[in-house]
Amino acid sequence: MPAEGLRIASNSLHANRSGSTPSTQRGSGFALIDLVAVACAVALVTALVVYGVQQSRIRARSLGCRDNLRQIGVALAQYTDTHRTLPIVTLTGTDYRLAQSPLALLVPLLPQDSRASAGIEATYDSTQPWFRQREGFAATVVPTFRCPASGHRDPVESIEAERTHCPLGTLLATTDYIVCKGPNDSWCLEGGVSEVPLKERGAFEIGRPLRPNDVSDGLAQTIVVGEGTSSRQWLLAVKDRFPLTLIDRQTMRSLPAFNYWGWPLLNTSKEQRRTQVVAAGLFGTTAVELNRKPVIETILNTNKLDDCSPRYKNGFHAVSNFRSDHEGGAYFLFADGASHFVSEGIVPEVYRALSSIAGSESVDYIN
């Protein structure tokens, strides 16, 4: 090959080499940057999706809890249409035992999926007090009484039932909803009938049947049922040493504030001294702030039955507070059948006014 041809070929080869190498290097560099960018984008999208799914689940649980209250409201309306009153809370015998659980009386009126659970309708006799029911009936989990946000196992082994020799057994199903006693957190009884002044009464007072016409404050402004979650995150307080929690002497663990739908536990001071049981119950009061931790116990002080003054005014409490696992507040059922979310930052006077049936307060609260 002529020398000139060799030079041309050599120059051409040199040009190809010098021209291709930088291009190849730049291509590799862009691919790496693109890979990092895509990875970051995928991570961001994944995080957003996970966050969205979590928020959707939280919202679904929250709405499920609200819907349960609405179903309870429908059952209450049907009960009232038949009996002309809300479920009556009465005492039986001389030992201050409640005759019936107000929630148990609603079971036959709940949706099919709840009342058909484990054949519960066939196992509960509304003509008999709770302690004469068939053993084991109260261990049946009623879906409507469980808020989806509450994650503990159900039924649970009840220390209270074991210590007090509850005739229903020690395995009991819980409820995340409790009835409203109103702004008064005392137990004031005369012959088994509440003597709490009318302006301080709630929808459920012992021996006082409530008719719709008795709610002079307005059905849309009166709480009848609220959340009282049984989650293990809510522990029981020692009544005279708040905020210390109760430690069970046998297990050396703090006791959770469980409520049992079939067992209307009304712990008395006499029984407490004998069994060392501190317990929550099916009643809730607005005298104690919403979502207070630890939870106030429910106890009937048999030595002070003539004291009708609200306990919150002297620092002693005798009825459990409303609480929920929802962030920032809890759901409540009002007498008109609507359920509303009440913020835990609500003004205490407004909170108490919402739970009285005839306090003559002017309250405009819809949330």
PDB file of N, CA and C in Angstrom, residues 16-32:
ATOM      1  N   ASN A  16     -11.240   7.354  14.612  1.00  0.00           N
ATOM      2  CA  ASN A  16     -12.309   6.504  15.142  1.00  0.00           C
ATOM      3  C   ASN A  16     -12.113   6.210  16.627  1.00  0.00           C
ATOM      4  N   ARG A  17     -10.854   5.934  16.977  1.00  0.00           N
ATOM      5  CA  ARG A  17     -10.562   5.618  18.378  1.00  0.00           C
ATOM      6  C   ARG A  17     -10.792   6.832  19.290  1.00  0.00           C
ATOM      7  N   SER A  18     -10.221   7.957  18.829  1.00  0.00           N
ATOM      8  CA  SER A  18     -10.334   9.142  19.670  1.00  0.00           C
ATOM      9  C   SER A  18     -11.766   9.648  19.728  1.00  0.00           C
ATOM     10  N   GLY A  19     -12.561   9.386  18.698  1.00  0.00           N
ATOM     11  CA  GLY A  19     -13.945   9.846  18.656  1.00  0.00           C
ATOM     12  C   GLY A  19     -14.892   8.968  19.426  1.00  0.00           C
ATOM     13  N   SER A  20     -14.624   7.663  19.506  1.00  0.00           N
ATOM     14  CA  SER A  20     -15.556   6.733  20.134  1.00  0.00           C
ATOM     15  C   SER A  20     -15.401   6.656  21.641  1.00  0.00           C
ATOM     16  N   THR A  21     -14.223   6.830  22.148  1.00  0.00           N
ATOM     17  CA  THR A  21     -13.970   6.638  23.586  1.00  0.00           C
ATOM     18  C   THR A  21     -14.700   7.641  24.462  1.00  0.00           C
ATOM     19  N   PRO A  22     -14.626   8.941  24.178  1.00  0.00           N
ATOM     20  CA  PRO A  22     -15.361   9.888  25.007  1.00  0.00           C
ATOM     21  C   PRO A  22     -16.871   9.660  24.950  1.00  0.00           C
ATOM     22  N   SER A  23     -17.361   9.308  23.756  1.00  0.00           N
ATOM     23  CA  SER A  23     -18.801   9.076  23.616  1.00  0.00           C
ATOM     24  C   SER A  23     -19.258   7.924  24.493  1.00  0.00           C
ATOM     25  N   THR A  24     -18.432   6.857  24.506  1.00  0.00           N
ATOM     26  CA  THR A  24     -18.759   5.695  25.326  1.00  0.00           C
ATOM     27  C   THR A  24     -18.731   6.039  26.794  1.00  0.00           C
ATOM     28  N   GLN A  25     -17.762   6.837  27.218  1.00  0.00           N
ATOM     29  CA  GLN A  25     -17.655   7.226  28.614  1.00  0.00           C
ATOM     30  C   GLN A  25     -18.838   8.086  29.043  1.00  0.00           C
ATOM     31  N   ARG A  26     -19.258   9.021  28.161  1.00  0.00           N
ATOM     32  CA  ARG A  26     -20.389   9.862  28.497  1.00  0.00           C
ATOM     33  C   ARG A  26     -21.670   9.046  28.614  1.00  0.00           C
ATOM     34  N   GLY A  27     -21.816   8.016  27.729  1.00  0.00           N
ATOM     35  CA  GLY A  27     -23.004   7.162  27.783  1.00  0.00           C
ATOM     36  C   GLY A  27     -23.097   6.407  29.112  1.00  0.00           C
ATOM     37  N   SER A  28     -21.983   5.886  29.587  1.00  0.00           N
ATOM     38  CA  SER A  28     -21.951   5.164  30.851  1.00  0.00           C
ATOM     39  C   SER A  28     -22.294   6.084  32.012  1.00  0.00           C
ATOM     40  N   GLY A  29     -21.793   7.312  31.996  1.00  0.00           N
ATOM     41  CA  GLY A  29     -22.057   8.274  33.050  1.00  0.00           C
ATOM     42  C   GLY A  29     -23.523   8.623  33.136  1.00  0.00           C
ATOM     43  N   PHE A  30     -24.193   8.879  32.038  1.00  0.00           N
ATOM     44  CA  PHE A  30     -25.618   9.202  32.046  1.00  0.00           C
ATOM     45  C   PHE A  30     -26.443   8.028  32.540  1.00  0.00           C
ATOM     46  N   ALA A  31     -26.097   6.813  32.208  1.00  0.00           N
ATOM     47  CA  ALA A  31     -26.838   5.633  32.638  1.00  0.00           C
ATOM     48  C   ALA A  31     -26.787   5.489  34.158  1.00  0.00           C
ATOM     49  N   LEU A  32     -25.681   5.763  34.800  1.00  0.00           N
ATOM     50  CA  LEU A  32     -25.533   5.653  36.248  1.00  0.00           C
ATOM     51  C   LEU A  32     -26.373   6.711  36.963  1.00  0.00           C
TER      52      LEU A  32
END
